[in-house]
PDB file of C-alpha atoms in Angstrom:
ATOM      1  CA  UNK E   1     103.082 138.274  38.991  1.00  0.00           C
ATOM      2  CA  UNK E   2     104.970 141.165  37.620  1.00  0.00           C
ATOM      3  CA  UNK E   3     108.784 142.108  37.840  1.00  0.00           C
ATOM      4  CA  UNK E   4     111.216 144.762  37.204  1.00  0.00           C
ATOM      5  CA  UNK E   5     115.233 144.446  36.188  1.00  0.00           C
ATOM      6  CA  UNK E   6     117.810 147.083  37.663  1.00  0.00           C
ATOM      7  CA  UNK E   7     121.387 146.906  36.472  1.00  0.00           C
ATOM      8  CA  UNK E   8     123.383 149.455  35.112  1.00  0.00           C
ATOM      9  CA  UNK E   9     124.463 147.768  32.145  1.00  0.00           C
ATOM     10  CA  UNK E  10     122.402 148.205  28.711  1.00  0.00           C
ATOM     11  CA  UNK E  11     123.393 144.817  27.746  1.00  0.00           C
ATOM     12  CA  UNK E  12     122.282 143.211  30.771  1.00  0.00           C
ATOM     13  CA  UNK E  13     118.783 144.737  31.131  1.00  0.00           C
ATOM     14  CA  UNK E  14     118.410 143.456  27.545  1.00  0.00           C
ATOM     15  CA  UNK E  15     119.522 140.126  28.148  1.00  0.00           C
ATOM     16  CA  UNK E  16     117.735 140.142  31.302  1.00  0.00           C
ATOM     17  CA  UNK E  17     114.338 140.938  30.105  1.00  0.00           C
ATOM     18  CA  UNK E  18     114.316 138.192  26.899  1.00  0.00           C
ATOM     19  CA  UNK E  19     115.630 135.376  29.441  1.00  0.00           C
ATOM     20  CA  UNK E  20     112.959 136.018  31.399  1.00  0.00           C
ATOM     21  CA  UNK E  21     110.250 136.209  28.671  1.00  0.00           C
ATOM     22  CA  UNK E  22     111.871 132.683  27.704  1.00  0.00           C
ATOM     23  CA  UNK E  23     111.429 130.804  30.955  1.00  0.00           C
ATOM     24  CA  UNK E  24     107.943 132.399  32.797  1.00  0.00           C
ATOM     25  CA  UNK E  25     105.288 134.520  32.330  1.00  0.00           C
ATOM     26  CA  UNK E  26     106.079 137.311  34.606  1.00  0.00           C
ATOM     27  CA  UNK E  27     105.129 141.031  33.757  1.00  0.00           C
ATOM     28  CA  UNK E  28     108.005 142.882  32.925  1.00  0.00           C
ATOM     29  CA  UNK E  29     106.869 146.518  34.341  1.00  0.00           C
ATOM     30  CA  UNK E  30     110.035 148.433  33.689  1.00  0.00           C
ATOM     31  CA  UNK E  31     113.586 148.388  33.559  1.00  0.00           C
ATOM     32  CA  UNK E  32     116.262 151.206  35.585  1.00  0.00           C
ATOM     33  CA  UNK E  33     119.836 151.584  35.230  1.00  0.00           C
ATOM     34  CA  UNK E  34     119.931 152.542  38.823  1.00  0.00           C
ATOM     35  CA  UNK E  35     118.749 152.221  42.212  1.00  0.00           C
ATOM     36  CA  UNK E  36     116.948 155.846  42.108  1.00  0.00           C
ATOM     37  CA  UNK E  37     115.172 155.732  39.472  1.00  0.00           C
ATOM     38  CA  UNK E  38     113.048 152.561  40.801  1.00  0.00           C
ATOM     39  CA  UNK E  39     112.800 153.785  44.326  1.00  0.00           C
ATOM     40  CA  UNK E  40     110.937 156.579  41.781  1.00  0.00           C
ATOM     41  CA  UNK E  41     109.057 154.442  40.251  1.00  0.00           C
ATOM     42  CA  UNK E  42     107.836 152.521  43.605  1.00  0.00           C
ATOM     43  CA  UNK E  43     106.166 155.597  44.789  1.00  0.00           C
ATOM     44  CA  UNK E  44     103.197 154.771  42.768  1.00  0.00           C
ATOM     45  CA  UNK E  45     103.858 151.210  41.318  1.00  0.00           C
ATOM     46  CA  UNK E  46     103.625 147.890  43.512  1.00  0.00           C
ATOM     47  CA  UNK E  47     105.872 145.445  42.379  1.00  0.00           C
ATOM     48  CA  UNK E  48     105.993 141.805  42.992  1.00  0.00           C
ATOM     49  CA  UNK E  49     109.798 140.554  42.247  1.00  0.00           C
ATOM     50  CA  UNK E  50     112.961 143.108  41.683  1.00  0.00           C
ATOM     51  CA  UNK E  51     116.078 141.390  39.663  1.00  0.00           C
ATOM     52  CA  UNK E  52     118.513 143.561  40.879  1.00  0.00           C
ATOM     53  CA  UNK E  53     122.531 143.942  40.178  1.00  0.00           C
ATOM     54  CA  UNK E  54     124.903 144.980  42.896  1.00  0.00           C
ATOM     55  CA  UNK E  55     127.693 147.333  42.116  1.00  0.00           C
ATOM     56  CA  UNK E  56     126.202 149.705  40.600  1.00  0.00           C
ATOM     57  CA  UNK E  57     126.576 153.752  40.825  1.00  0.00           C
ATOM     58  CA  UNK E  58     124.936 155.964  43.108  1.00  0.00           C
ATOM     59  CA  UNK E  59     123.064 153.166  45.439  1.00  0.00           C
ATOM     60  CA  UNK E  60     124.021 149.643  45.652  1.00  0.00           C
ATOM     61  CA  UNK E  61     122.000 146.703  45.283  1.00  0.00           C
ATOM     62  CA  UNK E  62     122.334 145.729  48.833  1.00  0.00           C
ATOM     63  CA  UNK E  63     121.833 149.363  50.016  1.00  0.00           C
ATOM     64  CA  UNK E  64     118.434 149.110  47.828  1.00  0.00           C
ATOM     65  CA  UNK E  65     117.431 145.853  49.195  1.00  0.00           C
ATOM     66  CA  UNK E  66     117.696 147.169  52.791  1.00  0.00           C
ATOM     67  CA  UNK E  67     114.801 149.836  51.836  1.00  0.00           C
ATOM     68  CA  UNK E  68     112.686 147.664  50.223  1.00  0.00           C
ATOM     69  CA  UNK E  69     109.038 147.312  50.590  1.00  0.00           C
ATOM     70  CA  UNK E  70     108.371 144.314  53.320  1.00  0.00           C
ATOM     71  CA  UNK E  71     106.135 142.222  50.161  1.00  0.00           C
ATOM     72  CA  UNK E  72     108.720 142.486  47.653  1.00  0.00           C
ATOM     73  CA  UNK E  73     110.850 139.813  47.018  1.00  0.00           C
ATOM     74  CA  UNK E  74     113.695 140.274  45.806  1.00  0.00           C
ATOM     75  CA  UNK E  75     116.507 138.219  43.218  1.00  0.00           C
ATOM     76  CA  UNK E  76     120.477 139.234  43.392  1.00  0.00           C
ATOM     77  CA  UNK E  77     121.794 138.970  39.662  1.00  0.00           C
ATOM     78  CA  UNK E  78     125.463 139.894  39.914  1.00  0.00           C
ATOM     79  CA  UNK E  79     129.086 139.056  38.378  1.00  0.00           C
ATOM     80  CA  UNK E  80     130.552 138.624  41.996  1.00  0.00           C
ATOM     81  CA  UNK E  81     129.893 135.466  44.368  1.00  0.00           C
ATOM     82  CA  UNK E  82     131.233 137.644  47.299  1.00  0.00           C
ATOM     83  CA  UNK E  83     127.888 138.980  48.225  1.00  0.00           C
ATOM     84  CA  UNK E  84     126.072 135.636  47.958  1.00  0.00           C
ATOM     85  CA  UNK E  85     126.125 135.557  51.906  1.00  0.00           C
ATOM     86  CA  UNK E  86     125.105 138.970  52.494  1.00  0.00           C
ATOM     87  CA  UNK E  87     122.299 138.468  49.671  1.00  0.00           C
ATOM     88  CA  UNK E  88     121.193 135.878  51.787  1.00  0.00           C
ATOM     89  CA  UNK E  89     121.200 137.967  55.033  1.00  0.00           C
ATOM     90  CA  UNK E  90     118.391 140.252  53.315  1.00  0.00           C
ATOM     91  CA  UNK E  91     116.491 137.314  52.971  1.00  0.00           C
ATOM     92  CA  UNK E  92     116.897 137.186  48.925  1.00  0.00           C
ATOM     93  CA  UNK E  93     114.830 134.914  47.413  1.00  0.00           C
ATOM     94  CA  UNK E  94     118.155 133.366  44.832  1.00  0.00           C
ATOM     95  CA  UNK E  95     121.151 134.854  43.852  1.00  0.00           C
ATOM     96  CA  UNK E  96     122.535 134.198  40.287  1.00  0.00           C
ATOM     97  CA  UNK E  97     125.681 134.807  38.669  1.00  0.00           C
ATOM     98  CA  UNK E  98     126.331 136.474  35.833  1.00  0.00           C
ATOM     99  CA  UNK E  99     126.508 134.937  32.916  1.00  0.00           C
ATOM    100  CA  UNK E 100     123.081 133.753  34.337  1.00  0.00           C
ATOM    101  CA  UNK E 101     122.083 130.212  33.069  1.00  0.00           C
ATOM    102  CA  UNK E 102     118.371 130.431  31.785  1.00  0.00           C
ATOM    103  CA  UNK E 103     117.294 126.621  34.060  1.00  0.00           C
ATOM    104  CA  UNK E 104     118.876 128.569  37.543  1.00  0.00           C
ATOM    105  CA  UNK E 105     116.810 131.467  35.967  1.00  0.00           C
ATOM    106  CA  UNK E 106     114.005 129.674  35.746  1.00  0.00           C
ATOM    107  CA  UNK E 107     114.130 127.789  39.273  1.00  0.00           C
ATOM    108  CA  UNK E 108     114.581 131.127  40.834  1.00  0.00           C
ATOM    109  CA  UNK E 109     111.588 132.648  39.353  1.00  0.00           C
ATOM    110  CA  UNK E 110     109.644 129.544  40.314  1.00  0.00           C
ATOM    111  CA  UNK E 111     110.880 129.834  43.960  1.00  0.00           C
ATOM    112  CA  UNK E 112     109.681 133.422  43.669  1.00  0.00           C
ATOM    113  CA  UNK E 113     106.305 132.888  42.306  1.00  0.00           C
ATOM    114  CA  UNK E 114     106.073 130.020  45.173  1.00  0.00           C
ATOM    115  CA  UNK E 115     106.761 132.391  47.983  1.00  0.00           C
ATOM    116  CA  UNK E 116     104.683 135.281  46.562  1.00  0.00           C
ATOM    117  CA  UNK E 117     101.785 132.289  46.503  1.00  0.00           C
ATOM    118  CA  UNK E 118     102.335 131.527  50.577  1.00  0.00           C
ATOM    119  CA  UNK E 119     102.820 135.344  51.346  1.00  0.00           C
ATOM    120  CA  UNK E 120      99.602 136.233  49.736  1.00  0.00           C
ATOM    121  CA  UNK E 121      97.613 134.154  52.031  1.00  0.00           C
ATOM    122  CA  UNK E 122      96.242 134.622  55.182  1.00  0.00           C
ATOM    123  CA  UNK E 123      99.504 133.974  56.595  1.00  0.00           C
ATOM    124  CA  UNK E 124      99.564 136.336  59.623  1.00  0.00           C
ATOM    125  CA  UNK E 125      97.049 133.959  61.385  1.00  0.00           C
ATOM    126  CA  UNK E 126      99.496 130.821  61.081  1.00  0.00           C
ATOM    127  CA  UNK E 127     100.801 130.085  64.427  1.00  0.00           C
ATOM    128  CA  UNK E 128     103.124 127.673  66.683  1.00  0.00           C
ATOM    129  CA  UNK E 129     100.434 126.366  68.658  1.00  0.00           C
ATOM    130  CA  UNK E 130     102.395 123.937  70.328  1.00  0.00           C
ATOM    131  CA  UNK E 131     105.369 121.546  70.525  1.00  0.00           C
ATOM    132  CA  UNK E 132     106.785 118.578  72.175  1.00  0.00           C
ATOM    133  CA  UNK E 133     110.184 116.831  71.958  1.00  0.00           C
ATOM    134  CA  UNK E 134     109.064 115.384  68.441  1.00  0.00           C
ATOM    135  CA  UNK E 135     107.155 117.926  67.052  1.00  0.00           C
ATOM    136  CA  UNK E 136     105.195 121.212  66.354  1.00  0.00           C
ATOM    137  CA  UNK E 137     101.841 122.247  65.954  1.00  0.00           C
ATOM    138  CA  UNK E 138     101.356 125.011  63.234  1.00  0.00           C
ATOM    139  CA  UNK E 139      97.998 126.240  63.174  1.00  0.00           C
ATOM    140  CA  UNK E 140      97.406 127.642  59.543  1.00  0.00           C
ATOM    141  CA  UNK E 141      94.308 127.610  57.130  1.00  0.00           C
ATOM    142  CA  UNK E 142      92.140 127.109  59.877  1.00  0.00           C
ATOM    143  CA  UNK E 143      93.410 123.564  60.284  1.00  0.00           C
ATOM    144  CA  UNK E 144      96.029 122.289  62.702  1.00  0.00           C
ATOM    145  CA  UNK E 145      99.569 120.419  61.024  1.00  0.00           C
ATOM    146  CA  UNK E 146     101.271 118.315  63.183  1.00  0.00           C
ATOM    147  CA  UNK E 147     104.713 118.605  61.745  1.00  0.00           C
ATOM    148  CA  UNK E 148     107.039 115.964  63.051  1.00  0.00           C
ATOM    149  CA  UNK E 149     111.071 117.155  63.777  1.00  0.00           C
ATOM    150  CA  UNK E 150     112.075 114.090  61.577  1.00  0.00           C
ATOM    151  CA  UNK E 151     110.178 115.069  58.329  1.00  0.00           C
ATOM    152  CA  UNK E 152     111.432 118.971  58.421  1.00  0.00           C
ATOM    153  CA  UNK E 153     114.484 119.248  56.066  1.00  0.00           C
ATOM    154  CA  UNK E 154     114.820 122.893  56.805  1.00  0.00           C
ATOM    155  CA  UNK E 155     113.450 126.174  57.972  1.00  0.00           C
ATOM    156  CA  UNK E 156     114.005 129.116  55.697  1.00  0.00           C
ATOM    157  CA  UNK E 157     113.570 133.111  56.997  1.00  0.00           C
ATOM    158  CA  UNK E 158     111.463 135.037  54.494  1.00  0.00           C
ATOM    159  CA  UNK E 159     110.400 138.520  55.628  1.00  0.00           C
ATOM    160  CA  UNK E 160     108.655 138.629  58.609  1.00  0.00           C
ATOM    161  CA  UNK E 161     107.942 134.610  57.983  1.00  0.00           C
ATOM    162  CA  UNK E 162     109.834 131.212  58.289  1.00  0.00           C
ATOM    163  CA  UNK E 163     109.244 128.874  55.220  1.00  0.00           C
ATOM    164  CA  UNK E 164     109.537 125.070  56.743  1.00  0.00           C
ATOM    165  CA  UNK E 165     110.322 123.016  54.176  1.00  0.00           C
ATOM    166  CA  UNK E 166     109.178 119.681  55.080  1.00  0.00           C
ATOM    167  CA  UNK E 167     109.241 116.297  52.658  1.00  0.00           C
ATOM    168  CA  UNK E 168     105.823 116.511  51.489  1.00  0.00           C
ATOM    169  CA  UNK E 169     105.024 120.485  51.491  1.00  0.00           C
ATOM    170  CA  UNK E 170     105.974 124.109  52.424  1.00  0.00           C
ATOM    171  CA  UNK E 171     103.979 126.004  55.244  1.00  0.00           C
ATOM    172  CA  UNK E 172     104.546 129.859  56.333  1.00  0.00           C
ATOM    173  CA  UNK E 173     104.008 130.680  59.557  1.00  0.00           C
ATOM    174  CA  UNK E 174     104.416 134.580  60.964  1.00  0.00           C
ATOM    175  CA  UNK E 175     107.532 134.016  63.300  1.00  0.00           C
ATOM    176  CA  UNK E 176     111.055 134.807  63.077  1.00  0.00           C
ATOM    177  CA  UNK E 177     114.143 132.266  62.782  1.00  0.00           C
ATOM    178  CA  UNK E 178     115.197 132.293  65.986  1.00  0.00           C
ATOM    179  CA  UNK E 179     111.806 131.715  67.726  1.00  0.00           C
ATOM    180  CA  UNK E 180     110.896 128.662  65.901  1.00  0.00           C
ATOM    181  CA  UNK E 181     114.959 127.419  66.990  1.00  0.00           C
ATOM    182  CA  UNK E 182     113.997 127.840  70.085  1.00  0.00           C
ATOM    183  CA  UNK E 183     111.143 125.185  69.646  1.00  0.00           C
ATOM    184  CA  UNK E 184     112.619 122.554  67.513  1.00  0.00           C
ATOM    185  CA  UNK E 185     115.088 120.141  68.910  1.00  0.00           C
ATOM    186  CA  UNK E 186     118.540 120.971  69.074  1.00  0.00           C
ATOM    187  CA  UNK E 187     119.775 117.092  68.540  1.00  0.00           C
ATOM    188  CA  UNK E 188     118.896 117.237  65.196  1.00  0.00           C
ATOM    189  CA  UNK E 189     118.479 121.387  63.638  1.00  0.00           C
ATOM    190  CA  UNK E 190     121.789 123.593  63.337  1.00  0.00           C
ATOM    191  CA  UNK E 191     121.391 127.250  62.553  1.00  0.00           C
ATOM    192  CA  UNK E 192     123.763 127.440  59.668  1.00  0.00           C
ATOM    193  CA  UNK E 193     123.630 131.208  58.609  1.00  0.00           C
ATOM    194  CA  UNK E 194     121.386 134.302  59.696  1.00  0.00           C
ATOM    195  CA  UNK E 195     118.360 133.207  57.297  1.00  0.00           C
ATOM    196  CA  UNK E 196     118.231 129.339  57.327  1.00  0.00           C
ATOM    197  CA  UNK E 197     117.978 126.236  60.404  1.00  0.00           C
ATOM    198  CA  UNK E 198     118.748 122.915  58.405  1.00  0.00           C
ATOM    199  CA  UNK E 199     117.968 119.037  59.854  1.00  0.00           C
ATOM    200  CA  UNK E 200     121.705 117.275  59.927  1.00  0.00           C
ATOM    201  CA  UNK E 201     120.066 114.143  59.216  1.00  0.00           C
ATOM    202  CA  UNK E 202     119.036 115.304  55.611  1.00  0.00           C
ATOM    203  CA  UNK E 203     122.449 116.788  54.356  1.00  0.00           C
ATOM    204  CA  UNK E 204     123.447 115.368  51.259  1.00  0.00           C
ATOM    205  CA  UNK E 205     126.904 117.339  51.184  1.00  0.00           C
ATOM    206  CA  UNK E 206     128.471 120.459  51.902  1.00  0.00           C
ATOM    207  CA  UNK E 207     131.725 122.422  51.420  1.00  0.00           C
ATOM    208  CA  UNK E 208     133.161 125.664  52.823  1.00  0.00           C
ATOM    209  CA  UNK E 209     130.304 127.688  51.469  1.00  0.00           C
ATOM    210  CA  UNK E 210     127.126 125.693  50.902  1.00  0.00           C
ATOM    211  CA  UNK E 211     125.243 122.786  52.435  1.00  0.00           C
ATOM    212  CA  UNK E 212     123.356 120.839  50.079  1.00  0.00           C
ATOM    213  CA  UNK E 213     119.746 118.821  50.646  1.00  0.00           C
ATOM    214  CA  UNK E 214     118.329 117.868  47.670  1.00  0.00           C
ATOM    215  CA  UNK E 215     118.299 120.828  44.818  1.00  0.00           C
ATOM    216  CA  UNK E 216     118.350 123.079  47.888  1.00  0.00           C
ATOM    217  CA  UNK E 217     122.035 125.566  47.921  1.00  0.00           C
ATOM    218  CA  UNK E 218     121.843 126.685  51.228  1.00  0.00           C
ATOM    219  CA  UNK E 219     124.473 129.330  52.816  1.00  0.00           C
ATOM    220  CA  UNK E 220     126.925 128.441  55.193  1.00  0.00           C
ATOM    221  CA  UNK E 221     127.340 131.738  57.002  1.00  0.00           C
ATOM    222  CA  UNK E 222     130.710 132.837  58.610  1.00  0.00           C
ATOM    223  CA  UNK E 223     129.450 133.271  62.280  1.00  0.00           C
ATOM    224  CA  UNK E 224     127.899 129.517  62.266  1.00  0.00           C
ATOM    225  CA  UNK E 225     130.373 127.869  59.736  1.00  0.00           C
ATOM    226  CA  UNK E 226     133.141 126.929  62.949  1.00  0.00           C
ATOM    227  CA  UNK E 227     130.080 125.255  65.000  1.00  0.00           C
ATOM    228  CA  UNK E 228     128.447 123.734  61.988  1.00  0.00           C
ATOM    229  CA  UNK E 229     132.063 121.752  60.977  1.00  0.00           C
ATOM    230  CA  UNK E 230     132.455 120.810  64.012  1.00  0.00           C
ATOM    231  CA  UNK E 231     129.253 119.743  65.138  1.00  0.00           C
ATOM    232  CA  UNK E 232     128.453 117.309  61.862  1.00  0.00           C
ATOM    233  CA  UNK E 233     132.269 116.244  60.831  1.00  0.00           C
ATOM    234  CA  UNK E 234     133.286 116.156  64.788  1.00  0.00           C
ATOM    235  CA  UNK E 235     136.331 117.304  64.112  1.00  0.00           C
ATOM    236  CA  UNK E 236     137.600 114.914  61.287  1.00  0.00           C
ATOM    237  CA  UNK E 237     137.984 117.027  58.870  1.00  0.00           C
ATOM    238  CA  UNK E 238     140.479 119.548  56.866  1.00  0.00           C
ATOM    239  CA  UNK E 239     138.025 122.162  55.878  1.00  0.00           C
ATOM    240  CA  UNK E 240     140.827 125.087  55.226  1.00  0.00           C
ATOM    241  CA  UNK E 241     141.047 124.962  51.438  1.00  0.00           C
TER     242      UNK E 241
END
């Protein structure tokens, strides 16, 4: 799997490119100080992964990220936790802040090689065949998975895909969020920003940003966050600081 590292900062496209020779084996292909320059170098170069800053001159990060090739996957490294929602909203694969530590690194650019594994497959043939009040039928592989409602911990938008995350594996299935929330019960999933569906009955914790299940830092979005506190605290609690 290869890679490339935009940021305008020397120092940071240094730093970047040894912490990543540390913690995987990804092919570094080159490394831009702006957005330009790599849309250049896309023309005739197909790249896997893109670490790419935010504010930087001429074209931002999320300005880049909204032209982006479909199969590139793409992870936000940045000195400002504002844009961790929006990041999230163009279906980023992670989002880590500056001064980045080398085991979030390292998680992110597992999660990466992960989803560049389940994208590479014959994915577009993995279908809802089916569902009931309990569960789903994904037809993928050739084979039929009957996933059950009470084993999904949450359903991630990637691309043109969903991700369900379930307790024993990861399928990819060619459908977008809101479809597949249509088909899952509503008792149990709540849409909690504009690229993830989480299972209330697997929350760990949460806070006025995040929801937690497991090692999983999900984004509470602003347009869901009201319904979400609501619906899982009923009410109970003071969520204004």
């Amino acid at each position: 799997m290869n890679c490339i590292i935009i940021d305008d900062e020397p120092l940071a496209r240094a730093e970047m490119q040894s912490q990543i020779h540390e913690v995987s084996q990804l092919e570094i292909l080159g490394k831009f100080s702006n957005a330009p320059a790599a849309i250049e170098f896309l023309k005739t170069n197909e790249v896997d992964l893109i670490f790419l800053d935010i504010e930087m001159p001429l074209v931002t990060g999320l300005e880049f990220a909204e032209i982006l090739p479909k199969q590139t996957l793409i992870i936000f490294t940045t000195a400002y936790s504002q844009y961790a929602l929006k990041s999230y909203e163009l279906e980023a694969v992670d989002y880590l802040l500056k001064p980045i530590d080398k085991q979030r690194l390292e998680k992110a650019i597992g999660k990466a090689v992960l989803y560049k594994e389940l994208l590479s497959r014959d994915t577009l043939k993995n279908t809802v065949e089916s569902n009931t009040a309990d569960f789903l039928f994904i037809k993928a592989d050739r084979r039929y998975y009957k996933i059950n409602f009470s084993e999904i911990k949450f359903i991630e938008g990637l691309k043109d895909y969903v991700v369900i995350h379930t307790q024993t594996q990861k399928l990819i299935t060619a459908m977008n969020l809101k479809t597949i929330h249509q088909k899952i019960s509503e008792d149990i999933f709540l849409r909690v920003s504009k690229s993830y569906v989480v299972n209330i009955n697997f929350i760990d914790s949460f806070d006025n940003h995040n929801v937690y299940i497991n090692d999983a830092e999900i984004p509470l979005g602003e347009v869901y966050k009201s319904a979400f506190f609501t619906r899982y605290s009923g009410g109970s609690l003071n969520l204004e600081n």
